[in-house]
Every structure is written in C-alpha cells, then in structure tokens.
Amino acid sequence: MPDTVSSPSNTASSPSKGSTTGGVSVRLPVGSEPPRSGRRWDGLLTRLLPESHRMPVTVTFLTSLLLAVGFLSLPLAGTDLSAQVARGHFFDEHGWVPIDFRWYGGVYPFGYSAFTGPANAVFGSRGVGAISVVVSAVAFAWLLAQVGARRPLTAGVLGAITGVFNLVSGRTTFAMGIALGMLALCVVAASAHRYRPPLDDSAHWMRALLQPRASWWEMVLAATLAALSTAASPVAGLFVGLCGTALLLSGVVAEGLVLGLGAGVAMVVPTFIFHDGGVQPFSEESMKVCVAACLAVVLLVPRRGYQAVRIAAVLSAVGAALTYYTHNPVGSNVVRLSMLFAAPVVVAISTFDRRLLVGVVALLCWWQPPLIGGDLAYAGAREATKLYYQPLMDQLERRGPVGRVEVVPLRDHWESTYVADVVPIARGWERQVDVDRNPLFYDDTLAPDTYLSWLYENAVSYVAVPRGDTRLDPAGREEAALIEANLSYLRKEWENTDWSLYRVVGGPSVVAYPAQLESSGATGVRFSSPVATDLTVRVRWSPWLVLRGPEGCIEPDGTWVKVRLTRAGSYFLTGSFDQPWRSRC
C-alpha cells in the first residue's frame, strides 16, 4: 500500500422536505423521510464501499466465489491437504489436547496453527480454504481500490485466481492466515486518506508515531487481526510483519508498528510454548526465482505513491536470500508471497505499456513452481481415499497393540490421515519435523545399517510399503528401494495388490521391559508394569506430558521419556494443559 494516497470521496446532497412543480408547492409527509438509522447505515456503506470500490469488489467477489465452488467440486487433491484434514480429525475427536502422538512420536498441533484444528473440525479443511480465498480476494480488491491502483478490477480477479491455485495445493491454513492479514491491511488503509499535518524532518518519526491517521480503535483492530493472522498461520504472520516493516520504513510509523508488533507478539508466544523446530528445505533454484520475482516488482512499480510496496518487495528478496543461506523452519515457504501477489500487484499499479505488462505477468506466472499442475493431474487418485488404506489398517489392528509403524510416505501423504488414526506412525506430514528428527532420509546417509538403527531407535514394530506404480514422496523413494532389497531384519507378514507389510525383527517396544504395552494411540500410550521400576517410554519429551496412574513421575531421557514408577499398575502417558508439572520427578 502507498505511504501517502488520496482516496476519492463521495458526497450526496440531503433531500429537501418540499418541492415545487408548476408553481405549486408540494410538501412531502414526514413519514416519507428515510429513518435516521437507515441514513446511518447508508452512510456507513458509502464510507466502506464508495462508488470507486464497488465494481472491483463486486466482480472479484463473484469471481472468487465461482472459483471457490469449483475448488470444492474437485476430488481430493493437493500435497498439503492431507495434513489439514488430519489436524481437523484430531481436534474433532480429542479437542484441546496439546500433543498429537500420531506423528513423529509426538508433535504440537497448536504449534502449527492455533485455529486449523478447530476451524477444520467445524467447516472442513476445504470449506475453510474456500471461505478464506473469497475473503482475501475481496479484501485485496478493496485495498487496491482504496489506494488508488490503476487496475483494481483486473488485479483483484488475478488475485482470486492465484488464491485458488494456493488452495489446489492444499494450503488452506495459509489461506486463512492470509485472509486475516489482508483484513488487517484494509483496516490500516481505511485511514490513508485522512489529513495529517505536514511533518518537518526533525519531527517526522515522532510526530508520525504520535499522530497516526488511524483512530485508536482502528489501531487495536489492525493489531488484533495481525495477531490472529499469525495464530492461524505463522507463515502468513511473517508476511504481515513484513508489510508492517515496509510501512514503517516508508514513514507510516504508527500503523507499521501496529502491524509488526501484532504479528510479532503472536509469533513469539507459541514459539516458546509449542516449539517443534526443524528445517524446511529450500532449493537454490526456488530462491533465485523468488528473488527475481521480487526484483521485477521493484522495477515495474512506480516510485511515487507506492514506496511501501517497493520496500516490501526488496525485503522479500532479501528475506528469500537469507532464508536460503540460514537453515530455518521457513525455508521454501518464503516463496509464497511472490507466488500469490507478484503478478497481481504488478498488474494493479504498474504504468508500463499493456503489451509489455502482459508479457511480464505471463513470465511471473510461468516462473512459479510446477506443483499446481501436478496436484491437478493427481486429483482424485485412489491414494487419497480411506478405502485404499483399509486392508492395511485391518492388518495392523489384528496385530495390536502396535506401538508404532513406519509407512513409506506417499506423494500426498494420506497415510498421515488414515493410518495414523489407527496406529501412530513413525513419520507424518510436517516437513520441518521430518528433516529434524529423521535426517537420514535427507542427508544421503540412508543405508541398511542406519535404517536398522533408526527403526530400533523409534521403536518401529512394522514397516508398510506401497506396491505398484504408486507415487511416493521424494523422501520415501530411496527407503522403498532399500526395503525391496530384502533386508534381513524385515520379515514379510502380509501383502495384497497395494501394500506389503513387514515385521521388524528384534526391535524394542515403545515401552521398555518389564512394562507391557496395552495401547498406543493419538492421545498417548497406555501400559502396565508388574513391579515398581524405572523405564523408558519412546515418545518425545514435552513439558505438557502427564502421567496418570497409581504412583509415578516422569523426566527427560534424552529425546524420550523416563518413567519412574513407585507402584505396580496400569498407567497412561498423555498430554494435558491441566497442571502437567505435577507429574515431574
């Protein structure tokens, strides 16, 4: 958004109480005047949606609504959708539980997103995405009209299209965060046309801070929406914070601080409370494409009136480069801002010749990663249905209790949704955690001996491998090939046309001897011990763990959990917000 902009205002003359026709005075009855509340609502509508905004907003709304309905009519598709569905299932079944034991020995569902589970449980994952894309597209079109963009209608429609492309890849959580972040920007932009006294150089920053254009309630609302955006999707929150920084550097100090602090505070809190860590891979090619797209925005956006946009593009390019050279959980997610907004922003405000602009926009779109085409081509695959996994799930249930199973990950990771609801799986679908906890699948150290060590360390009882021409995740292809080489420590126990199931020979249980595993599920591990003893339970240590049973306590044992039992009996190791410190040794 620009640092200074004038918004067109619409005025309407008040209706007269009387009129003259042919020299005859006619007075309208008092009852014919619109009620005062009606005039108030009409005035509010005019302020929120003036004449210059109505066409872009209306057309964008209809376009995004049509695209959202089309998205909902597609069969299940998208590499990220399975993770969203899994989180919705977990919250729907178990509610506000701080640890999800289905993946990686335990992860934090609310570290990924505070809203994904509850929202997906109520509206469904794709429903959340459809609502979010309509809200964000309409807000984007309104924002462009508010700042006086040259082509708000065309850019709004293009923004709706790129937003739906984001949904096709299954990024519904990110879409929800972007929708809330876009609303925060709209609140800030609503005050952009208001007069503020000129600032001399000596008092620029302090006066801009003490005399914001926005009212106090608008500032509070913008900060709240920025915080909610971060709580919904930390990646979206990063982008809101970036926009706040760009406004701050362009001289819109108070409003920029509000956005930045709102997003920042909401990011710091869950980072300390629910931190799974990890590293998101980011290729050099993707980094270069992202930087090029950002620099294209800098070159094509005019200097005057849009300094904040240019600064945001520069910050995005610098952020992409830093993300590539410093391994962190953001990784390849940093390209999402340019994927969604580079082309629409250029279309909206560039002053270049239309033919040149069409070529540049086409190039920006062509440069995007080819993931969307693959997601569309793979829509409706059998691997996205529960029926595909049901025979495997039946076999695992017959062999219960199974502490943990390794399912070689498929392209779209629906095993993380269906199989994990029956028995915890050694991996899952959160790339950062997978890279951090299972590095052998990424650092070229996968071999028969390292794979055996990994299976034993993670207390994997069974390994399931897809058969046929099923497409696998890149981090599962070498694993599948290794298993097909007839490893001596894997004994085949069952197979059908889709699956092979192997038992791990000689591996430890999730619960160490002399305890016996009773059950292992999404909310924890239940076991019994015939004697008082100390033992290791192979779930990831967390400050939110609690031990329920006759008498015992817990403490860290490396990355796992040491349980000290002072009485024999049945115990349940789970996660809870209810005074977890009472279980500490």
XYZ file of C-alpha atoms in Angstrom:
585
model
C 0.000 0.000 0.000
C 1.249 3.534 -0.594
C 2.641 5.720 2.151
C 0.538 8.699 1.019
C -2.577 8.450 -1.018
C -5.778 10.330 -1.605
C -8.959 8.307 -1.717
C -11.909 9.536 -3.704
C -14.816 10.589 -1.535
C -18.458 10.552 -2.477
C -20.876 13.210 -1.313
C -24.620 13.219 -1.552
C -26.877 16.199 -1.117
C -29.529 15.923 1.564
C -33.079 15.505 0.271
C -35.299 18.554 0.595
C -38.511 18.342 2.563
C -40.517 20.026 -0.179
C -40.521 20.573 -3.951
C -42.197 22.853 -6.421
C -43.952 21.593 -9.544
C -45.594 24.056 -11.908
C -45.578 26.787 -9.274
C -47.412 24.564 -6.782
C -45.633 23.881 -3.540
C -45.801 20.242 -2.527
C -44.611 19.140 0.935
C -43.773 15.500 1.428
C -45.165 13.880 4.541
C -42.747 13.428 7.390
C -43.179 9.668 7.228
C -41.694 9.605 3.724
C -38.253 10.557 5.019
C -35.897 7.628 5.468
C -35.482 6.654 9.112
C -32.418 8.020 10.852
C -30.986 4.527 11.396
C -31.386 3.852 7.680
C -29.460 7.016 6.826
C -26.751 5.949 9.271
C -26.372 2.543 7.616
C -26.388 4.123 4.157
C -23.620 6.457 5.248
C -21.579 3.588 6.665
C -21.987 1.612 3.438
C -20.899 4.623 1.405
C -17.790 5.072 3.546
C -16.854 1.396 3.416
C -17.734 0.858 -0.227
C -17.654 4.122 -2.190
C -18.522 4.200 -5.863
C -14.925 3.700 -6.989
C -14.665 0.457 -4.986
C -17.922 -1.230 -5.920
C -17.134 -2.641 -9.344
C -13.713 -4.156 -8.428
C -15.052 -5.596 -5.186
C -18.228 -6.989 -6.750
C -16.522 -8.609 -9.731
C -13.756 -10.035 -7.546
C -16.305 -11.390 -5.093
C -18.271 -13.157 -7.816
C -15.098 -14.496 -9.431
C -13.639 -15.799 -6.173
C -16.979 -17.313 -5.194
C -17.223 -19.142 -8.514
C -13.640 -20.374 -8.225
C -14.197 -21.480 -4.620
C -17.245 -23.510 -5.651
C -15.174 -25.057 -8.438
C -12.459 -25.915 -5.925
C -14.994 -27.595 -3.641
C -16.308 -29.645 -6.554
C -12.852 -31.077 -7.313
C -11.948 -34.522 -5.985
C -9.429 -34.565 -3.153
C -6.190 -33.014 -4.387
C -3.131 -31.225 -3.105
C 0.079 -32.248 -1.397
C -0.772 -30.332 1.792
C -4.475 -31.125 2.121
C -3.965 -34.410 3.967
C -2.201 -32.604 6.824
C -5.104 -30.161 7.176
C -7.647 -32.991 7.200
C -5.600 -34.900 9.782
C -5.479 -31.920 12.126
C -9.209 -31.395 11.771
C -9.840 -35.070 12.592
C -7.621 -34.844 15.667
C -9.391 -31.808 17.111
C -12.825 -33.189 16.264
C -12.061 -36.414 18.136
C -9.940 -35.168 21.036
C -10.405 -31.397 21.419
C -7.846 -29.193 23.151
C -5.093 -31.772 23.659
C -1.587 -30.230 23.456
C 0.239 -33.258 21.985
C -0.658 -35.336 18.935
C 1.032 -38.738 19.322
C 0.079 -39.963 15.848
C 3.180 -38.458 14.158
C 6.920 -38.487 14.911
C 6.475 -39.751 18.482
C 4.506 -36.617 19.368
C 4.054 -33.145 17.855
C 2.274 -29.951 18.897
C -0.921 -29.401 16.874
C -1.225 -25.814 18.115
C 2.367 -25.000 17.232
C 1.452 -25.409 13.580
C -1.695 -23.298 13.885
C -3.941 -22.242 16.741
C -7.025 -22.307 14.503
C -6.509 -25.087 11.966
C -7.860 -27.908 14.099
C -10.988 -26.138 15.416
C -11.825 -24.475 12.085
C -11.314 -27.648 10.066
C -13.400 -29.626 12.538
C -16.321 -27.196 12.087
C -16.152 -26.225 8.401
C -13.958 -28.940 6.920
C -10.491 -28.261 5.552
C -11.659 -27.334 2.083
C -14.531 -25.274 3.474
C -12.041 -23.195 5.462
C -9.983 -22.697 2.310
C -12.984 -21.695 0.201
C -14.182 -19.115 2.732
C -10.668 -17.760 3.170
C -9.991 -17.289 -0.541
C -13.216 -15.304 -1.008
C -12.443 -13.073 1.985
C -8.823 -12.467 0.973
C -9.674 -11.790 -2.690
C -12.405 -9.284 -1.818
C -10.166 -7.588 0.754
C -7.336 -7.407 -1.789
C -9.599 -5.789 -4.397
C -10.894 -3.295 -1.816
C -7.339 -2.492 -0.745
C -6.267 -1.822 -4.335
C -9.232 0.474 -4.929
C -8.610 2.260 -1.634
C -5.011 3.115 -2.505
C -5.929 4.309 -5.998
C -4.446 1.447 -8.024
C -4.739 1.774 -11.804
C -6.369 -1.619 -12.425
C -8.011 -2.864 -9.206
C -10.604 -4.974 -11.013
C -8.168 -6.938 -13.187
C -5.708 -7.356 -10.345
C -8.456 -8.423 -7.951
C -9.596 -11.150 -10.330
C -5.997 -12.290 -10.824
C -5.558 -12.342 -7.045
C -8.606 -14.593 -6.742
C -7.115 -16.959 -9.319
C -3.732 -17.187 -7.582
C -5.531 -17.677 -4.269
C -7.437 -20.669 -5.612
C -4.204 -22.088 -7.053
C -2.887 -21.960 -3.492
C -5.914 -23.996 -2.371
C -5.374 -26.592 -5.088
C -2.079 -27.421 -3.382
C -3.960 -27.842 -0.098
C -2.617 -24.794 1.769
C -5.897 -23.981 3.491
C -4.245 -22.957 6.774
C -2.079 -20.434 4.962
C -5.161 -19.161 3.103
C -6.900 -18.492 6.424
C -3.895 -16.569 7.719
C -3.661 -14.521 4.520
C -7.367 -13.623 4.736
C -6.949 -12.278 8.274
C -3.743 -10.473 7.345
C -5.400 -8.849 4.337
C -8.196 -7.583 6.586
C -5.561 -6.062 8.888
C -4.053 -4.191 5.920
C -7.520 -2.982 4.922
C -8.100 -1.511 8.385
C -4.831 0.407 8.125
C -5.594 1.533 4.565
C -9.051 2.776 5.557
C -7.414 5.759 7.256
C -4.895 6.512 4.492
C -6.907 9.409 3.016
C -7.256 11.300 6.289
C -5.399 14.569 6.666
C -2.314 14.751 8.830
C -0.328 17.978 9.310
C 2.888 18.170 7.267
C 5.949 16.848 9.060
C 9.324 18.532 9.092
C 12.399 16.339 9.004
C 13.288 16.845 12.656
C 9.921 15.676 13.959
C 8.977 13.200 11.246
C 9.169 9.915 13.120
C 7.919 11.147 16.497
C 5.020 13.121 15.001
C 4.077 10.235 12.742
C 4.037 7.984 15.786
C 2.008 10.360 17.956
C -0.373 11.480 15.205
C -1.434 8.376 13.270
C -4.116 8.690 10.655
C -5.978 5.713 12.130
C -8.138 6.074 15.232
C -7.314 4.159 18.392
C -9.973 1.515 17.748
C -8.707 1.016 14.201
C -5.206 0.518 15.568
C -6.470 -2.055 18.068
C -8.468 -3.840 15.367
C -5.491 -3.911 12.983
C -3.196 -5.291 15.697
C -5.770 -7.933 16.629
C -6.213 -9.055 13.034
C -2.430 -9.180 12.549
C -2.120 -11.345 15.660
C -4.943 -13.618 14.510
C -3.262 -13.966 11.125
C -0.101 -15.198 12.820
C -2.031 -17.517 15.115
C -3.767 -19.023 12.084
C -0.577 -19.389 10.040
C 2.894 -18.313 11.224
C 3.989 -18.014 7.582
C 1.138 -15.584 6.873
C 2.089 -13.722 10.054
C 5.620 -13.273 8.744
C 4.228 -11.602 5.646
C 2.004 -9.301 7.720
C 5.047 -8.343 9.765
C 6.949 -7.689 6.545
C 4.188 -5.339 5.362
C 4.292 -3.556 8.709
C 8.055 -3.108 8.399
C 7.648 -1.723 4.879
C 5.096 0.831 6.106
C 7.370 1.769 8.983
C 10.334 2.366 6.676
C 8.168 4.407 4.306
C 7.156 6.792 7.096
C 3.787 5.355 8.128
C 5.186 4.759 11.581
C 2.296 4.069 13.950
C 0.354 1.867 11.553
C 3.501 -0.050 10.605
C 4.364 -0.649 14.252
C 0.859 -1.884 14.972
C 1.019 -4.485 12.208
C 4.560 -5.554 13.035
C 4.060 -5.813 16.783
C 0.694 -7.535 16.454
C 2.171 -10.210 14.210
C 5.422 -10.440 16.174
C 3.926 -10.909 19.632
C 1.575 -13.589 18.333
C 4.568 -15.415 16.852
C 6.817 -15.254 19.903
C 4.302 -16.738 22.340
C 3.601 -20.067 20.561
C 7.273 -20.383 19.611
C 8.140 -20.763 23.291
C 5.051 -22.757 24.296
C 4.757 -25.121 21.294
C 8.067 -25.464 19.507
C 8.720 -28.471 17.278
C 11.579 -26.758 15.420
C 13.048 -28.305 12.328
C 14.273 -27.120 8.943
C 12.263 -26.614 5.765
C 14.269 -27.484 2.613
C 14.765 -24.638 0.131
C 16.454 -25.164 -3.222
C 18.771 -22.645 -4.850
C 16.596 -22.554 -7.973
C 13.475 -21.652 -5.978
C 15.408 -18.944 -4.163
C 16.592 -17.375 -7.417
C 13.087 -17.412 -8.898
C 11.670 -15.768 -5.787
C 14.333 -13.045 -5.759
C 13.802 -12.389 -9.479
C 10.039 -12.045 -8.995
C 10.535 -9.600 -6.135
C 13.008 -7.512 -8.130
C 10.552 -7.460 -11.036
C 8.017 -5.866 -8.704
C 10.593 -3.243 -7.675
C 11.316 -2.384 -11.319
C 7.706 -2.338 -12.505
C 6.052 -0.492 -9.624
C 6.242 3.328 -9.854
C 8.279 5.169 -7.240
C 5.757 7.863 -6.454
C 2.969 6.860 -4.102
C 3.994 3.214 -3.760
C 7.209 3.371 -1.795
C 5.926 0.863 0.767
C 5.227 -1.695 -1.974
C 8.734 -1.341 -3.371
C 10.266 -1.644 0.093
C 8.194 -4.766 0.773
C 9.459 -6.322 -2.468
C 13.082 -5.564 -1.536
C 12.557 -7.018 1.946
C 11.026 -10.135 0.387
C 14.032 -10.612 -1.888
C 16.479 -10.144 0.989
C 14.408 -12.478 3.162
C 14.441 -15.186 0.484
C 18.227 -14.995 0.176
C 18.750 -15.066 3.949
C 16.346 -17.973 4.303
C 18.309 -19.973 1.747
C 21.669 -19.375 3.427
C 20.425 -19.826 7.018
C 18.594 -23.124 7.567
C 15.331 -22.469 9.399
C 11.694 -23.654 9.622
C 10.509 -21.145 6.987
C 12.583 -22.437 4.070
C 10.708 -22.779 0.796
C 7.573 -21.277 2.358
C 9.130 -17.855 1.819
C 8.254 -18.021 -1.889
C 4.517 -17.991 -1.191
C 4.282 -14.201 -1.028
C 5.699 -13.748 -4.523
C 3.642 -16.672 -5.833
C 0.400 -15.086 -4.652
C 0.957 -11.364 -5.098
C 3.805 -10.537 -7.503
C 1.697 -10.740 -10.665
C -1.485 -9.134 -9.198
C 0.458 -6.219 -7.697
C 2.286 -5.532 -10.958
C -0.998 -5.637 -12.879
C -2.632 -3.325 -10.355
C -0.196 -0.434 -10.236
C 2.411 -0.678 -12.993
C 2.475 2.190 -15.507
C 4.224 0.184 -18.229
C 2.763 -0.424 -21.669
C -0.018 -3.007 -21.605
C 1.655 -5.393 -24.058
C 4.887 -5.368 -22.085
C 2.904 -5.820 -18.899
C 1.120 -8.891 -20.259
C 4.458 -10.462 -21.149
C 5.966 -9.753 -17.741
C 2.931 -11.106 -15.899
C 2.941 -14.238 -18.055
C 6.621 -14.706 -17.211
C 5.947 -14.251 -13.493
C 3.219 -16.887 -13.642
C 5.332 -19.270 -15.731
C 8.193 -18.965 -13.257
C 6.105 -20.370 -10.426
C 6.853 -23.915 -9.188
C 5.074 -26.636 -11.228
C 3.442 -28.092 -8.115
C -0.067 -26.898 -9.013
C -0.120 -28.762 -12.328
C 0.955 -31.948 -10.599
C -1.694 -31.513 -7.914
C -4.427 -31.084 -10.524
C -3.183 -34.059 -12.537
C -3.196 -36.249 -9.421
C -6.633 -35.136 -8.186
C -8.972 -37.995 -7.362
C -6.216 -40.594 -7.012
C -7.078 -43.798 -5.126
C -4.360 -42.994 -2.620
C -6.497 -40.111 -1.299
C -9.334 -42.423 -0.232
C -9.674 -44.357 3.006
C -10.596 -47.470 1.028
C -7.038 -47.679 -0.318
C -5.619 -47.953 3.230
C -8.374 -50.055 4.816
C -6.787 -53.517 4.216
C -3.526 -52.306 5.762
C -5.366 -50.760 8.706
C -7.254 -54.015 9.276
C -3.990 -55.965 9.370
C -2.440 -53.567 11.881
C -5.497 -53.729 14.132
C -5.350 -57.540 14.132
C -1.723 -57.385 15.252
C -2.371 -54.883 18.027
C -1.205 -53.450 20.206
C 1.216 -51.968 17.679
C 3.315 -49.276 19.252
C 4.452 -47.556 16.067
C 4.514 -48.333 12.340
C 6.569 -46.864 9.533
C 4.556 -46.213 6.377
C 6.811 -45.232 3.475
C 5.359 -41.783 2.683
C 3.242 -41.352 -0.428
C 3.205 -38.255 -2.635
C 0.202 -36.642 -0.939
C 0.699 -38.228 2.495
C -2.819 -39.505 3.083
C -1.306 -42.264 5.212
C -0.784 -39.495 7.770
C -4.552 -39.053 7.932
C -5.974 -42.560 7.687
C -3.356 -44.990 9.023
C -2.306 -42.635 11.825
C -5.864 -42.665 13.172
C -5.478 -46.421 13.803
C -1.865 -46.659 14.978
C 0.830 -43.974 15.447
C 3.242 -43.712 12.528
C 6.964 -43.070 12.786
C 6.816 -40.173 10.364
C 3.905 -37.945 9.329
C 3.347 -34.821 7.295
C 5.280 -31.890 8.699
C 8.404 -31.489 6.628
C 10.345 -29.417 9.136
C 9.906 -32.032 11.860
C 10.733 -34.863 9.462
C 14.018 -33.230 8.438
C 14.915 -32.547 12.068
C 14.043 -35.926 13.587
C 14.706 -38.208 10.623
C 17.721 -36.686 8.834
C 18.881 -39.955 7.239
C 16.143 -39.586 4.597
C 17.594 -36.215 3.522
C 21.375 -36.255 4.045
C 22.346 -39.248 1.872
C 23.181 -41.454 4.864
C 20.345 -43.959 4.322
C 21.809 -47.492 4.254
C 20.852 -50.909 5.679
C 22.679 -50.309 8.974
C 21.492 -46.723 9.501
C 17.934 -47.723 8.624
C 18.017 -50.531 11.199
C 19.315 -48.122 13.844
C 16.537 -45.686 13.009
C 13.839 -48.393 13.219
C 15.111 -49.542 16.617
C 15.566 -46.022 17.965
C 11.973 -45.118 17.082
C 10.546 -48.434 18.335
C 9.018 -49.279 14.953
C 7.221 -52.645 15.047
C 6.081 -52.856 11.410
C 7.001 -51.283 8.076
C 4.379 -50.835 5.352
C 5.434 -50.245 1.736
C 3.094 -49.236 -1.122
C 3.183 -51.531 -4.147
C 2.635 -50.978 -7.860
C 3.056 -47.624 -9.561
C 2.041 -45.570 -6.520
C 3.811 -42.207 -6.461
C 5.964 -41.702 -3.376
C 7.261 -38.649 -1.578
C 10.839 -37.800 -2.642
C 11.954 -38.561 0.922
C 10.473 -42.068 0.643
C 11.755 -43.322 -2.702
C 15.184 -44.446 -1.502
C 13.595 -46.046 1.546
C 11.229 -48.103 -0.631
C 14.103 -49.186 -2.871
C 16.154 -50.186 0.177
C 13.330 -52.325 1.580
C 12.862 -54.076 -1.767
C 16.495 -55.245 -1.485
C 15.358 -57.904 1.041
C 16.722 -56.574 4.318
C 17.412 -59.378 6.787
C 15.775 -57.599 9.718
C 12.432 -57.145 7.907
C 10.161 -60.206 7.657
C 7.214 -60.001 5.260
C 3.982 -60.978 7.005
C 1.263 -59.885 4.586
C 0.705 -58.310 1.183
C -2.022 -57.503 -1.313
C -2.065 -55.648 -4.629
C -1.425 -52.294 -2.912
C 0.662 -52.997 0.204
C 3.424 -55.110 1.688
C 3.674 -55.324 5.475
C 6.949 -56.290 7.183
C 7.638 -57.051 10.845
C 10.806 -55.565 12.329
C 12.791 -58.437 13.845
C 14.238 -57.917 17.324
C 13.190 -54.306 17.751
C 12.353 -52.712 21.118
C 8.820 -51.829 22.158
C 7.588 -48.284 22.692
C 7.522 -49.204 26.388
C 10.649 -50.829 27.833
C 10.666 -54.129 29.760
C 9.252 -55.142 32.242
C 6.250 -52.980 31.341
C 3.738 -54.238 28.795
C 2.179 -52.049 26.121
C -1.628 -52.032 26.360
C -2.440 -49.481 23.668
C -0.850 -46.679 21.693
C -2.981 -44.017 20.060
C -3.455 -40.389 19.138
C -3.616 -39.123 22.724
C -0.912 -41.210 24.384
C 0.478 -44.557 25.486
C -1.209 -46.903 27.972
C 0.941 -49.555 29.664
C 1.122 -51.711 32.768
C 4.012 -52.763 34.961
C 4.029 -55.732 37.350
C 6.611 -54.067 39.603
C 7.852 -50.661 40.666
C 10.649 -49.745 38.277
C 12.280 -47.119 36.076
C 11.699 -47.479 32.345
C 11.911 -45.574 29.059
C 8.831 -44.752 27.016
C 9.696 -43.791 23.453
C 7.540 -40.728 22.976
C 9.079 -37.283 22.562
C 9.675 -35.383 25.770
C 7.410 -32.383 26.291
C 6.636 -30.112 29.242
C 2.952 -30.848 28.546
C 3.279 -34.571 29.315
C 1.400 -36.009 32.286
C 1.442 -39.487 33.835
C -1.835 -40.870 35.114
C -1.844 -43.978 37.275
C -1.233 -45.319 40.793
C 2.035 -43.570 41.656
C 4.928 -42.384 39.499
C 6.643 -39.445 37.848
C 8.388 -38.541 34.581
C 11.560 -36.790 33.462
C 13.503 -36.372 30.178
C 15.591 -39.279 28.942
C 17.395 -37.685 26.014
C 14.664 -37.050 23.474
C 12.425 -39.698 25.093
C 10.713 -40.000 28.480
C 11.960 -41.701 31.642
C 9.095 -43.010 33.793
C 9.787 -43.747 37.469
C 7.111 -45.994 38.952
C 6.896 -46.468 42.716
C 3.915 -48.824 42.471
C 2.867 -51.534 40.042
C -0.264 -50.989 37.985
C -1.697 -49.533 34.793
C -0.539 -46.097 33.609
C -1.397 -43.643 30.854
C 1.205 -41.213 29.479
C -0.589 -38.383 27.694
C -0.593 -34.631 27.115
C -2.646 -32.147 29.098
C -2.913 -28.439 29.880
C -4.072 -29.306 33.405
C -1.096 -28.820 35.736
C 1.416 -31.003 33.870
C 4.175 -30.070 36.335
C 2.555 -32.306 38.957
C 3.890 -35.349 37.069
C 7.530 -34.214 37.219
C 10.066 -36.141 39.265
